Amino acid sequence: MKQIGCKIIPIVEGFCYKPPVGCFGYASVFLVKDENKNILFDTGAYCVRKEIINLLKKVHIDCVVISHLHFDHCSNLDLFKNSDTKILLSKLEFKSYFKNKYKDNDLFNYFDYIYQYLNLKFVKDNEQISPNCTIIFTPGHSIGHISLKIQDKEKTYLLCGDAIKSKKEKKHLNKNTNAYDYNLAVNTRKDILKRYKYILYGHDCYKKKLKIRRF
Ligand SMILES: [Zn+2]
């Protein structure tokens, strides 16, 4: 099949700030246009809701890939209640949510009230979801964390969510950044860096990086 390539459009550019105490940030949200399919990677924090609403006015989203169920990556999922948009996540992440919802404050608590109204679909490792996009399991930060591999004409991109949060984190691979499973998170980070050259992190800016292909 002739590949016409994908477009990766940052809808929200992530942000990560470490004040002297604690940390603060919100996640990136990407729209991936793969041939006739529109894929949204994460739905962001509540503070970027306006951006997501504006996008939904213009574009029909066929499926949403949820990297993991932390609040800064999947708030605004309620905008897809009772819609035909498929919400893709790993079964492990879904199960782990119910196991940990009273323990892990980073989880998106409101998910409990909306998941029955979502068109949820569990995805497997290496599952192809569109002609050029494949789900890759990247566990550690959360137990069922997933990333999206995008095979463009010559380049392979990985939207890696919080598996590697930023360029800065890339330089401190062994640092524990609130990982569910520290050793697994470190191994996953190393594996990603070994396999992928073009990585779009979960909390970083991209406009410059994506200038290599301006969409
Ligand atoms: Zn997270």
PDB file of C-alpha atoms and ligand atoms in Angstrom:
ATOM      1  CA  MET A   1       0.000   0.000   0.000  1.00  0.00           C
ATOM      2  CA  LYS A   2       1.270   3.448  -0.863  1.00  0.00           C
ATOM      3  CA  GLN A   3       2.049   5.389   2.294  1.00  0.00           C
ATOM      4  CA  ILE A   4       0.967   9.000   2.244  1.00  0.00           C
ATOM      5  CA  GLY A   5       2.362   9.669   5.689  1.00  0.00           C
ATOM      6  CA  CYS A   6       0.912  11.011   8.887  1.00  0.00           C
ATOM      7  CA  LYS A   7       0.500  14.439  10.311  1.00  0.00           C
ATOM      8  CA  ILE A   8       1.317  14.956  13.968  1.00  0.00           C
ATOM      9  CA  ILE A   9      -0.241  18.135  15.283  1.00  0.00           C
ATOM     10  CA  PRO A  10       0.373  19.306  18.853  1.00  0.00           C
ATOM     11  CA  ILE A  11      -2.961  20.598  20.187  1.00  0.00           C
ATOM     12  CA  VAL A  12      -1.544  21.290  23.629  1.00  0.00           C
ATOM     13  CA  GLU A  13       2.157  21.611  24.297  1.00  0.00           C
ATOM     14  CA  GLY A  14       2.987  20.009  27.610  1.00  0.00           C
ATOM     15  CA  PHE A  15       4.677  21.670  30.463  1.00  0.00           C
ATOM     16  CA  CYS A  16       6.710  20.502  33.436  1.00  0.00           C
ATOM     17  CA  TYR A  17       7.808  22.755  36.263  1.00  0.00           C
ATOM     18  CA  LYS A  18       9.741  21.800  39.339  1.00  0.00           C
ATOM     19  CA  PRO A  19       9.443  24.484  42.033  1.00  0.00           C
ATOM     20  CA  PRO A  20      11.598  24.093  45.167  1.00  0.00           C
ATOM     21  CA  VAL A  21       8.883  21.876  46.603  1.00  0.00           C
ATOM     22  CA  GLY A  22       6.759  19.401  44.650  1.00  0.00           C
ATOM     23  CA  CYS A  23       6.064  19.669  40.955  1.00  0.00           C
ATOM     24  CA  PHE A  24       3.499  21.127  38.606  1.00  0.00           C
ATOM     25  CA  GLY A  25       2.619  20.551  34.979  1.00  0.00           C
ATOM     26  CA  TYR A  26       0.183  19.438  32.362  1.00  0.00           C
ATOM     27  CA  ALA A  27       0.468  16.938  29.560  1.00  0.00           C
ATOM     28  CA  SER A  28       0.736  17.332  25.812  1.00  0.00           C
ATOM     29  CA  VAL A  29      -2.170  16.439  23.563  1.00  0.00           C
ATOM     30  CA  PHE A  30      -1.580  15.438  19.953  1.00  0.00           C
ATOM     31  CA  LEU A  31      -3.827  15.009  16.980  1.00  0.00           C
ATOM     32  CA  VAL A  32      -2.519  12.385  14.567  1.00  0.00           C
ATOM     33  CA  LYS A  33      -4.011  12.397  11.102  1.00  0.00           C
ATOM     34  CA  ASP A  34      -3.344   9.064   9.505  1.00  0.00           C
ATOM     35  CA  GLU A  35      -4.882   8.863   6.047  1.00  0.00           C
ATOM     36  CA  ASN A  36      -8.615   9.221   6.770  1.00  0.00           C
ATOM     37  CA  LYS A  37      -8.380   8.601  10.459  1.00  0.00           C
ATOM     38  CA  ASN A  38      -8.138  11.208  13.211  1.00  0.00           C
ATOM     39  CA  ILE A  39      -6.496   9.945  16.365  1.00  0.00           C
ATOM     40  CA  LEU A  40      -6.218  11.981  19.535  1.00  0.00           C
ATOM     41  CA  PHE A  41      -3.372  11.064  21.874  1.00  0.00           C
ATOM     42  CA  ASP A  42      -4.483  11.904  25.428  1.00  0.00           C
ATOM     43  CA  THR A  43      -7.146  14.448  26.318  1.00  0.00           C
ATOM     44  CA  GLY A  44      -5.087  16.627  28.667  1.00  0.00           C
ATOM     45  CA  ALA A  45      -5.735  18.278  31.991  1.00  0.00           C
ATOM     46  CA  TYR A  46      -8.927  20.152  32.858  1.00  0.00           C
ATOM     47  CA  CYS A  47      -7.156  23.492  32.362  1.00  0.00           C
ATOM     48  CA  VAL A  48      -6.802  22.789  28.611  1.00  0.00           C
ATOM     49  CA  ARG A  49     -10.448  21.812  28.178  1.00  0.00           C
ATOM     50  CA  LYS A  50     -11.136  24.825  25.956  1.00  0.00           C
ATOM     51  CA  GLU A  51      -8.530  23.671  23.438  1.00  0.00           C
ATOM     52  CA  ILE A  52     -10.090  20.218  23.279  1.00  0.00           C
ATOM     53  CA  ILE A  53     -13.617  21.632  22.876  1.00  0.00           C
ATOM     54  CA  ASN A  54     -12.416  23.899  20.052  1.00  0.00           C
ATOM     55  CA  LEU A  55     -10.761  20.962  18.341  1.00  0.00           C
ATOM     56  CA  LEU A  56     -13.895  18.827  18.585  1.00  0.00           C
ATOM     57  CA  LYS A  57     -15.891  21.583  16.889  1.00  0.00           C
ATOM     58  CA  LYS A  58     -13.609  21.297  13.871  1.00  0.00           C
ATOM     59  CA  VAL A  59     -12.545  17.655  13.708  1.00  0.00           C
ATOM     60  CA  HIS A  60     -14.292  14.336  14.163  1.00  0.00           C
ATOM     61  CA  ILE A  61     -12.088  12.117  16.299  1.00  0.00           C
ATOM     62  CA  ASP A  62     -12.253   8.440  15.359  1.00  0.00           C
ATOM     63  CA  CYS A  63     -10.324   7.240  18.346  1.00  0.00           C
ATOM     64  CA  VAL A  64      -8.600   8.517  21.438  1.00  0.00           C
ATOM     65  CA  VAL A  65      -5.505   6.802  22.769  1.00  0.00           C
ATOM     66  CA  ILE A  66      -5.191   7.223  26.525  1.00  0.00           C
ATOM     67  CA  SER A  67      -1.574   6.749  27.571  1.00  0.00           C
ATOM     68  CA  HIS A  68      -2.601   6.238  31.194  1.00  0.00           C
ATOM     69  CA  LEU A  69      -5.246   7.299  33.676  1.00  0.00           C
ATOM     70  CA  HIS A  70      -3.485  10.163  35.461  1.00  0.00           C
ATOM     71  CA  PHE A  71      -5.620  13.304  35.659  1.00  0.00           C
ATOM     72  CA  ASP A  72      -3.327  15.470  33.534  1.00  0.00           C
ATOM     73  CA  HIS A  73      -3.600  13.025  30.607  1.00  0.00           C
ATOM     74  CA  CYS A  74      -7.230  12.038  30.549  1.00  0.00           C
ATOM     75  CA  SER A  75      -9.388  14.758  32.066  1.00  0.00           C
ATOM     76  CA  ASN A  76     -11.887  15.948  29.438  1.00  0.00           C
ATOM     77  CA  LEU A  77     -12.687  12.343  28.553  1.00  0.00           C
ATOM     78  CA  ASP A  78     -16.269  13.173  29.504  1.00  0.00           C
ATOM     79  CA  LEU A  79     -16.440  15.153  26.228  1.00  0.00           C
ATOM     80  CA  PHE A  80     -16.623  11.719  24.557  1.00  0.00           C
ATOM     81  CA  LYS A  81     -19.517  10.397  26.644  1.00  0.00           C
ATOM     82  CA  ASN A  82     -22.114   8.557  24.551  1.00  0.00           C
ATOM     83  CA  SER A  83     -20.105   9.164  21.395  1.00  0.00           C
ATOM     84  CA  ASP A  84     -18.968   6.703  18.725  1.00  0.00           C
ATOM     85  CA  THR A  85     -15.339   7.708  19.283  1.00  0.00           C
ATOM     86  CA  LYS A  86     -13.389   4.697  20.469  1.00  0.00           C
ATOM     87  CA  ILE A  87     -11.389   5.226  23.643  1.00  0.00           C
ATOM     88  CA  LEU A  88      -8.329   2.999  23.518  1.00  0.00           C
ATOM     89  CA  LEU A  89      -6.426   2.019  26.631  1.00  0.00           C
ATOM     90  CA  SER A  90      -4.771  -1.049  28.063  1.00  0.00           C
ATOM     91  CA  LYS A  91      -6.815  -3.486  30.118  1.00  0.00           C
ATOM     92  CA  LEU A  92      -4.039  -3.469  32.682  1.00  0.00           C
ATOM     93  CA  GLU A  93      -4.398   0.295  33.155  1.00  0.00           C
ATOM     94  CA  PHE A  94      -8.179  -0.040  33.451  1.00  0.00           C
ATOM     95  CA  LYS A  95      -7.914  -2.810  36.076  1.00  0.00           C
ATOM     96  CA  SER A  96      -5.164  -1.029  37.960  1.00  0.00           C
ATOM     97  CA  TYR A  97      -7.353   2.096  38.187  1.00  0.00           C
ATOM     98  CA  PHE A  98      -9.967   0.260  40.231  1.00  0.00           C
ATOM     99  CA  LYS A  99      -7.303  -1.364  42.369  1.00  0.00           C
ATOM    100  CA  ASN A 100      -5.544   1.906  43.164  1.00  0.00           C
ATOM    101  CA  LYS A 101      -8.196   4.600  42.974  1.00  0.00           C
ATOM    102  CA  TYR A 102      -8.196   5.209  46.707  1.00  0.00           C
ATOM    103  CA  LYS A 103      -4.405   5.138  46.968  1.00  0.00           C
ATOM    104  CA  ASP A 104      -3.107   7.069  43.989  1.00  0.00           C
ATOM    105  CA  ASN A 105      -4.083  10.737  43.959  1.00  0.00           C
ATOM    106  CA  ASP A 106      -2.693  11.208  40.460  1.00  0.00           C
ATOM    107  CA  LEU A 107      -5.502   9.065  39.061  1.00  0.00           C
ATOM    108  CA  PHE A 108      -8.385  10.831  37.366  1.00  0.00           C
ATOM    109  CA  ASN A 109     -11.088  10.212  39.969  1.00  0.00           C
ATOM    110  CA  TYR A 110     -13.940  11.318  37.770  1.00  0.00           C
ATOM    111  CA  PHE A 111     -13.211   8.369  35.445  1.00  0.00           C
ATOM    112  CA  ASP A 112     -15.187   6.223  37.851  1.00  0.00           C
ATOM    113  CA  TYR A 113     -18.354   8.167  37.030  1.00  0.00           C
ATOM    114  CA  ILE A 114     -17.968   8.279  33.271  1.00  0.00           C
ATOM    115  CA  TYR A 115     -16.335   5.079  32.083  1.00  0.00           C
ATOM    116  CA  GLN A 116     -19.688   3.307  31.551  1.00  0.00           C
ATOM    117  CA  TYR A 117     -20.646   6.010  29.061  1.00  0.00           C
ATOM    118  CA  LEU A 118     -17.440   5.751  27.048  1.00  0.00           C
ATOM    119  CA  ASN A 119     -16.901   3.538  24.023  1.00  0.00           C
ATOM    120  CA  LEU A 120     -13.929   1.815  25.650  1.00  0.00           C
ATOM    121  CA  LYS A 121     -11.756  -0.631  23.763  1.00  0.00           C
ATOM    122  CA  PHE A 122      -8.803  -2.460  25.254  1.00  0.00           C
ATOM    123  CA  VAL A 123      -5.716  -2.585  23.086  1.00  0.00           C
ATOM    124  CA  LYS A 124      -2.817  -5.006  22.978  1.00  0.00           C
ATOM    125  CA  ASP A 125       0.899  -4.427  22.650  1.00  0.00           C
ATOM    126  CA  ASN A 126       1.851  -3.968  18.970  1.00  0.00           C
ATOM    127  CA  GLU A 127      -1.772  -3.566  17.920  1.00  0.00           C
ATOM    128  CA  GLN A 128      -2.101  -1.586  14.722  1.00  0.00           C
ATOM    129  CA  ILE A 129      -4.895   0.970  15.055  1.00  0.00           C
ATOM    130  CA  SER A 130      -4.570   2.722  11.678  1.00  0.00           C
ATOM    131  CA  PRO A 131      -2.407   2.230   8.564  1.00  0.00           C
ATOM    132  CA  ASN A 132       0.681   3.839  10.147  1.00  0.00           C
ATOM    133  CA  CYS A 133      -0.036   3.844  13.887  1.00  0.00           C
ATOM    134  CA  THR A 134       0.676   1.093  16.391  1.00  0.00           C
ATOM    135  CA  ILE A 135       0.155   0.809  20.139  1.00  0.00           C
ATOM    136  CA  ILE A 136       3.324   0.078  22.122  1.00  0.00           C
ATOM    137  CA  PHE A 137       3.194  -0.962  25.766  1.00  0.00           C
ATOM    138  CA  THR A 138       5.539   1.210  27.839  1.00  0.00           C
ATOM    139  CA  PRO A 139       4.844   0.233  31.471  1.00  0.00           C
ATOM    140  CA  GLY A 140       6.472   1.532  34.620  1.00  0.00           C
ATOM    141  CA  HIS A 141       5.298   5.106  35.159  1.00  0.00           C
ATOM    142  CA  SER A 142       1.907   3.446  35.456  1.00  0.00           C
ATOM    143  CA  ILE A 143       1.470  -0.279  35.169  1.00  0.00           C
ATOM    144  CA  GLY A 144      -0.585  -0.211  31.961  1.00  0.00           C
ATOM    145  CA  HIS A 145       0.994   2.809  30.274  1.00  0.00           C
ATOM    146  CA  ILE A 146       0.881   2.813  26.458  1.00  0.00           C
ATOM    147  CA  SER A 147       2.577   4.878  23.732  1.00  0.00           C
ATOM    148  CA  LEU A 148       1.806   5.421  20.072  1.00  0.00           C
ATOM    149  CA  LYS A 149       4.272   4.551  17.335  1.00  0.00           C
ATOM    150  CA  ILE A 150       3.823   6.488  14.132  1.00  0.00           C
ATOM    151  CA  GLN A 151       5.506   5.289  10.991  1.00  0.00           C
ATOM    152  CA  ASP A 152       5.951   8.294   8.778  1.00  0.00           C
ATOM    153  CA  LYS A 153       7.568   8.167   5.343  1.00  0.00           C
ATOM    154  CA  GLU A 154      11.133   7.670   6.549  1.00  0.00           C
ATOM    155  CA  LYS A 155      10.823   8.418  10.239  1.00  0.00           C
ATOM    156  CA  THR A 156       9.369   6.496  13.130  1.00  0.00           C
ATOM    157  CA  TYR A 157       7.989   8.690  15.900  1.00  0.00           C
ATOM    158  CA  LEU A 158       6.972   7.647  19.374  1.00  0.00           C
ATOM    159  CA  LEU A 159       4.428   9.630  21.351  1.00  0.00           C
ATOM    160  CA  CYS A 160       5.547   8.310  24.712  1.00  0.00           C
ATOM    161  CA  GLY A 161       3.374  10.104  27.279  1.00  0.00           C
ATOM    162  CA  ASP A 162       4.891   9.881  30.733  1.00  0.00           C
ATOM    163  CA  ALA A 163       7.128   6.928  29.914  1.00  0.00           C
ATOM    164  CA  ILE A 164       9.623   9.773  29.365  1.00  0.00           C
ATOM    165  CA  LYS A 165       8.113  13.087  30.432  1.00  0.00           C
ATOM    166  CA  SER A 166      10.623  15.511  28.949  1.00  0.00           C
ATOM    167  CA  LYS A 167      13.965  16.028  27.335  1.00  0.00           C
ATOM    168  CA  LYS A 168      15.302  16.816  30.785  1.00  0.00           C
ATOM    169  CA  GLU A 169      14.097  13.497  32.126  1.00  0.00           C
ATOM    170  CA  LYS A 170      15.818  11.786  29.226  1.00  0.00           C
ATOM    171  CA  LYS A 171      19.121  12.972  30.694  1.00  0.00           C
ATOM    172  CA  HIS A 172      18.284  11.595  34.149  1.00  0.00           C
ATOM    173  CA  LEU A 173      17.014   8.172  33.257  1.00  0.00           C
ATOM    174  CA  ASN A 174      17.453   6.692  36.701  1.00  0.00           C
ATOM    175  CA  LYS A 175      15.555   9.440  38.493  1.00  0.00           C
ATOM    176  CA  ASN A 176      12.383   8.329  40.199  1.00  0.00           C
ATOM    177  CA  THR A 177       9.616  10.540  38.902  1.00  0.00           C
ATOM    178  CA  ASN A 178       6.580   9.130  40.715  1.00  0.00           C
ATOM    179  CA  ALA A 179       6.781   5.794  38.894  1.00  0.00           C
ATOM    180  CA  TYR A 180       4.402   3.005  39.895  1.00  0.00           C
ATOM    181  CA  ASP A 181       7.234   0.532  39.319  1.00  0.00           C
ATOM    182  CA  TYR A 182      10.624   2.219  39.389  1.00  0.00           C
ATOM    183  CA  ASN A 183      12.749  -0.569  37.842  1.00  0.00           C
ATOM    184  CA  LEU A 184      10.224  -1.193  35.087  1.00  0.00           C
ATOM    185  CA  ALA A 185      10.017   2.546  34.372  1.00  0.00           C
ATOM    186  CA  VAL A 186      13.805   2.837  34.025  1.00  0.00           C
ATOM    187  CA  ASN A 187      13.990  -0.223  31.752  1.00  0.00           C
ATOM    188  CA  THR A 188      11.167   1.132  29.604  1.00  0.00           C
ATOM    189  CA  ARG A 189      12.903   4.516  29.272  1.00  0.00           C
ATOM    190  CA  LYS A 190      16.161   2.844  28.188  1.00  0.00           C
ATOM    191  CA  ASP A 191      14.316   0.634  25.744  1.00  0.00           C
ATOM    192  CA  ILE A 192      12.518   3.617  24.186  1.00  0.00           C
ATOM    193  CA  LEU A 193      15.777   5.519  23.735  1.00  0.00           C
ATOM    194  CA  LYS A 194      17.405   2.489  22.164  1.00  0.00           C
ATOM    195  CA  ARG A 195      14.588   1.915  19.698  1.00  0.00           C
ATOM    196  CA  TYR A 196      13.339   5.392  18.782  1.00  0.00           C
ATOM    197  CA  LYS A 197      15.124   8.424  17.480  1.00  0.00           C
ATOM    198  CA  TYR A 198      12.121  10.725  17.203  1.00  0.00           C
ATOM    199  CA  ILE A 199      10.421  10.864  20.568  1.00  0.00           C
ATOM    200  CA  LEU A 200       7.646  13.238  21.527  1.00  0.00           C
ATOM    201  CA  TYR A 201       7.577  13.422  25.316  1.00  0.00           C
ATOM    202  CA  GLY A 202       4.517  13.759  27.530  1.00  0.00           C
ATOM    203  CA  HIS A 203       5.351  17.149  29.018  1.00  0.00           C
ATOM    204  CA  ASP A 204       7.441  19.081  26.522  1.00  0.00           C
ATOM    205  CA  CYS A 205       7.225  21.592  23.696  1.00  0.00           C
ATOM    206  CA  TYR A 206       7.239  20.462  20.114  1.00  0.00           C
ATOM    207  CA  LYS A 207       6.658  23.272  17.688  1.00  0.00           C
ATOM    208  CA  LYS A 208      10.377  23.620  17.027  1.00  0.00           C
ATOM    209  CA  LYS A 209      10.947  19.905  16.895  1.00  0.00           C
ATOM    210  CA  LEU A 210       8.101  19.310  14.490  1.00  0.00           C
ATOM    211  CA  LYS A 211       9.332  22.077  12.208  1.00  0.00           C
ATOM    212  CA  ILE A 212      11.243  19.340  10.482  1.00  0.00           C
ATOM    213  CA  ARG A 213       7.811  18.695   8.975  1.00  0.00           C
ATOM    214  CA  ARG A 214       5.528  21.662   9.260  1.00  0.00           C
ATOM    215  CA  PHE A 215       1.901  20.625   9.164  1.00  0.00           C
TER     216      PHE A 215
HETATM  217 ZN    ZN B   1       1.448  10.383  34.719  1.00  0.00          ZN
END
